[in-house]
Amino acid sequence: MELETTPASLLADGLAAEITHNYGRGRIAVAVDGIAGTRPIADELAHALRRDGRQVVRASLDDFRMPAERVPATAAGEYFDRYDVPTLQRVLLAPFKLGGSTGFQLRAFDAERDTVAESAWTTAGPDAYLVLDGPFLQRPGLRGRFNATVYVETRWADVPEVLRGADELYQAEAGPRFGATAIVDAADPAHPRRVFADSC
């Protein structure tokens, strides 16, 4: 059965081809960064890499959150305190990059119980791609941890006010649009398109 071709799948195929051309061997970490709309783009990219015969590990920053009681309901709280970046690096990014039989975890937070998740270790082959989606993935401490970064832009009107404030802090600190490997305009989720840093 032939798979339906969509604008999202075509975009993902192009991104996957570029990434695999530049990074064909080893453990490759790819970030799909943005304040909203990253999950579907990351899912499509993972599917595209798999269609190309690559082993893919899929993860989300939402699975590395802090318990709600520890996060102030402010823009600064959302940016600085929402995600457990040290744990993300310790149990996923660093061990994934080590390769070999080193185990890594794809989640450290149980959203249903709003608490730390039980440890579940997995591994991958020597040539594998990690696709991680979520906001603020080019913040200080994470920039440079990824081989490639796709930055997703979405409709500002769809973003809650506290997240807008958090994103303003992120833009000022990290300038993610200009640090990305590729930029995707997902204002129309059904028709995402690639744009470039000097475009309006």
CSV table of C-alpha atoms in Angstrom, one decimal:
chain,number,residue,atom,x,y,z
A,1,MET,CA,0.0,0.0,0.0
A,2,GLU,CA,1.4,3.4,-1.1
A,3,LEU,CA,1.7,6.0,1.7
A,4,GLU,CA,0.0,9.3,1.2
A,5,THR,CA,2.3,12.2,0.4
A,6,THR,CA,1.5,15.3,2.4
A,7,PRO,CA,3.3,18.7,2.6
A,8,ALA,CA,4.5,17.7,6.1
A,9,SER,CA,6.0,14.4,4.8
A,10,LEU,CA,7.6,16.1,1.9
A,11,LEU,CA,9.2,18.6,4.2
A,12,ALA,CA,10.4,15.9,6.5
A,13,ASP,CA,11.8,13.9,3.6
A,14,GLY,CA,13.9,16.9,2.6
A,15,LEU,CA,15.1,17.6,6.1
A,16,ALA,CA,16.0,13.9,6.6
A,17,ALA,CA,17.9,13.8,3.4
A,18,GLU,CA,19.9,16.8,4.4
A,19,ILE,CA,20.6,15.5,7.9
A,20,THR,CA,21.7,12.0,6.7
A,21,HIS,CA,23.9,13.5,4.0
A,22,ASN,CA,25.7,15.6,6.6
A,23,TYR,CA,25.6,13.0,9.4
A,24,GLY,CA,25.5,9.5,7.9
A,25,ARG,CA,27.2,7.4,10.6
A,26,GLY,CA,27.4,7.3,14.4
A,27,ARG,CA,25.0,8.5,17.1
A,28,ILE,CA,23.3,11.6,15.7
A,29,ALA,CA,21.1,13.9,17.9
A,30,VAL,CA,18.5,16.1,16.2
A,31,ALA,CA,16.6,18.8,18.1
A,32,VAL,CA,13.2,20.0,16.9
A,33,ASP,CA,13.0,23.3,18.8
A,34,GLY,CA,10.1,25.8,19.2
A,35,ILE,CA,7.6,27.1,21.7
A,36,ALA,CA,4.7,25.2,20.0
A,37,GLY,CA,4.1,22.8,17.1
A,38,THR,CA,7.3,20.8,17.5
A,39,ARG,CA,5.8,17.3,18.1
A,40,PRO,CA,4.2,16.8,14.7
A,41,ILE,CA,7.2,18.0,12.9
A,42,ALA,CA,9.5,15.8,14.9
A,43,ASP,CA,7.2,12.8,14.4
A,44,GLU,CA,7.3,13.3,10.6
A,45,LEU,CA,11.0,13.7,10.7
A,46,ALA,CA,11.4,10.4,12.6
A,47,HIS,CA,9.1,8.7,10.1
A,48,ALA,CA,11.2,10.1,7.2
A,49,LEU,CA,14.4,8.8,8.7
A,50,ARG,CA,12.9,5.4,9.3
A,51,ARG,CA,11.7,5.3,5.7
A,52,ASP,CA,15.3,5.8,4.7
A,53,GLY,CA,16.2,2.8,6.7
A,54,ARG,CA,17.7,4.6,9.7
A,55,GLN,CA,17.3,3.5,13.3
A,56,VAL,CA,15.4,6.3,15.2
A,57,VAL,CA,15.0,7.0,18.9
A,58,ARG,CA,12.1,9.5,19.6
A,59,ALA,CA,11.9,11.6,22.7
A,60,SER,CA,10.2,14.7,23.9
A,61,LEU,CA,11.2,17.4,26.4
A,62,ASP,CA,7.7,17.1,27.9
A,63,ASP,CA,8.9,13.9,29.5
A,64,PHE,CA,11.7,15.8,31.3
A,65,ARG,CA,9.5,18.3,33.1
A,66,MET,CA,9.7,19.4,36.7
A,67,PRO,CA,6.7,18.8,39.1
A,68,ALA,CA,4.2,21.6,38.8
A,69,GLU,CA,4.6,22.7,42.4
A,70,ARG,CA,8.2,23.6,41.7
A,71,VAL,CA,7.4,25.8,38.7
A,72,PRO,CA,6.3,29.4,39.3
A,73,ALA,CA,3.4,30.4,37.1
A,74,THR,CA,5.4,33.2,35.4
A,75,ALA,CA,7.3,33.6,32.1
A,76,ALA,CA,10.6,33.2,34.0
A,77,GLY,CA,9.3,30.1,35.8
A,78,GLU,CA,8.3,28.6,32.5
A,79,TYR,CA,11.6,29.3,30.9
A,80,PHE,CA,14.1,28.7,33.7
A,81,ASP,CA,12.3,26.1,35.9
A,82,ARG,CA,9.8,24.1,33.8
A,83,TYR,CA,12.3,21.5,32.4
A,84,ASP,CA,14.8,19.3,34.1
A,85,VAL,CA,17.7,20.0,31.8
A,86,PRO,CA,20.4,18.4,34.0
A,87,THR,CA,18.5,15.1,34.1
A,88,LEU,CA,17.9,15.3,30.3
A,89,GLN,CA,21.6,15.6,29.7
A,90,ARG,CA,22.6,13.0,32.3
A,91,VAL,CA,20.2,10.2,31.4
A,92,LEU,CA,19.6,10.8,27.7
A,93,LEU,CA,21.9,13.1,25.7
A,94,ALA,CA,25.2,12.2,27.2
A,95,PRO,CA,24.7,8.4,27.3
A,96,PHE,CA,23.1,8.4,23.8
A,97,LYS,CA,26.2,10.0,22.4
A,98,LEU,CA,28.5,7.5,24.1
A,99,GLY,CA,27.3,4.8,21.8
A,100,GLY,CA,28.1,1.1,22.4
A,101,SER,CA,26.0,-0.7,24.9
A,102,THR,CA,25.5,2.4,27.1
A,103,GLY,CA,21.9,2.6,28.2
A,104,PHE,CA,19.8,5.8,28.1
A,105,GLN,CA,16.3,6.9,29.3
A,106,LEU,CA,13.6,8.4,27.1
A,107,ARG,CA,11.6,9.9,29.9
A,108,ALA,CA,12.2,11.0,33.5
A,109,PHE,CA,8.8,12.5,34.3
A,110,ASP,CA,5.4,11.0,34.7
A,111,ALA,CA,2.9,13.6,33.6
A,112,GLU,CA,-0.2,11.7,34.8
A,113,ARG,CA,1.2,11.5,38.3
A,114,ASP,CA,3.1,14.8,38.1
A,115,THR,CA,6.2,13.1,39.6
A,116,VAL,CA,9.5,11.5,38.7
A,117,ALA,CA,9.0,8.5,36.4
A,118,GLU,CA,10.4,5.1,37.1
A,119,SER,CA,13.7,4.4,35.4
A,120,ALA,CA,13.5,2.5,32.1
A,121,TRP,CA,16.7,2.1,30.2
A,122,THR,CA,17.0,1.3,26.5
A,123,THR,CA,19.8,1.4,24.0
A,124,ALA,CA,20.4,1.6,20.2
A,125,GLY,CA,22.8,0.5,17.5
A,126,PRO,CA,26.1,2.3,16.8
A,127,ASP,CA,24.4,4.3,14.0
A,128,ALA,CA,21.2,5.8,15.3
A,129,TYR,CA,19.3,9.1,15.3
A,130,LEU,CA,17.8,10.7,18.3
A,131,VAL,CA,14.9,13.1,17.5
A,132,LEU,CA,14.0,15.3,20.5
A,133,ASP,CA,11.3,17.9,20.4
A,134,GLY,CA,10.4,20.7,22.7
A,135,PRO,CA,11.0,24.4,23.5
A,136,PHE,CA,14.2,26.1,24.5
A,137,LEU,CA,16.5,23.4,23.1
A,138,GLN,CA,19.1,26.0,22.0
A,139,ARG,CA,19.4,27.5,25.5
A,140,PRO,CA,22.8,27.9,27.1
A,141,GLY,CA,23.8,24.4,28.3
A,142,LEU,CA,22.1,22.6,25.5
A,143,ARG,CA,23.3,24.5,22.4
A,144,GLY,CA,26.1,22.4,20.8
A,145,ARG,CA,24.6,19.1,22.1
A,146,PHE,CA,22.8,18.5,18.8
A,147,ASN,CA,24.2,17.7,15.4
A,148,ALA,CA,21.3,19.4,13.8
A,149,THR,CA,18.5,21.7,15.0
A,150,VAL,CA,15.1,22.3,13.3
A,151,TYR,CA,13.5,25.5,14.6
A,152,VAL,CA,9.7,25.6,14.3
A,153,GLU,CA,7.8,28.8,14.2
A,154,THR,CA,4.0,28.9,14.8
A,155,ARG,CA,1.1,31.4,15.0
A,156,TRP,CA,1.8,33.7,17.9
A,157,ALA,CA,-2.0,33.9,18.6
A,158,ASP,CA,-2.0,30.2,19.4
A,159,VAL,CA,0.6,30.6,22.2
A,160,PRO,CA,-0.6,31.3,25.8
A,161,GLU,CA,0.6,34.6,27.3
A,162,VAL,CA,2.9,33.0,29.8
A,163,LEU,CA,4.6,31.0,27.1
A,164,ARG,CA,5.0,34.1,25.0
A,165,GLY,CA,6.8,35.7,27.9
A,166,ALA,CA,9.0,32.7,28.2
A,167,ASP,CA,9.8,32.7,24.5
A,168,GLU,CA,10.8,36.4,24.7
A,169,LEU,CA,13.3,35.4,27.4
A,170,TYR,CA,14.6,32.6,25.2
A,171,GLN,CA,14.9,34.8,22.1
A,172,ALA,CA,16.9,37.4,24.0
A,173,GLU,CA,19.2,34.8,25.5
A,174,ALA,CA,19.7,32.3,22.7
A,175,GLY,CA,18.6,33.8,19.3
A,176,PRO,CA,17.4,30.4,18.2
A,177,ARG,CA,16.3,31.4,14.8
A,178,PHE,CA,19.8,32.2,13.8
A,179,GLY,CA,21.4,29.2,15.5
A,180,ALA,CA,19.2,26.6,13.8
A,181,THR,CA,20.2,24.3,10.9
A,182,ALA,CA,16.8,24.7,9.4
A,183,ILE,CA,13.7,26.9,10.1
A,184,VAL,CA,10.1,25.6,9.6
A,185,ASP,CA,7.1,27.9,9.3
A,186,ALA,CA,4.2,25.9,10.8
A,187,ALA,CA,1.7,28.7,11.1
A,188,ASP,CA,-0.5,26.4,8.9
A,189,PRO,CA,0.0,23.0,10.6
A,190,ALA,CA,-1.2,21.2,7.5
A,191,HIS,CA,1.2,23.0,5.2
A,192,PRO,CA,4.5,23.5,7.0
A,193,ARG,CA,7.2,25.0,4.9
A,194,ARG,CA,10.9,25.7,5.2
A,195,VAL,CA,12.0,29.3,5.4
A,196,PHE,CA,15.4,31.0,5.9
A,197,ALA,CA,16.8,33.2,8.6
A,198,ASP,CA,16.9,36.3,6.4
A,199,SER,CA,13.3,36.0,5.3
A,200,CYS,CA,10.5,38.1,6.8
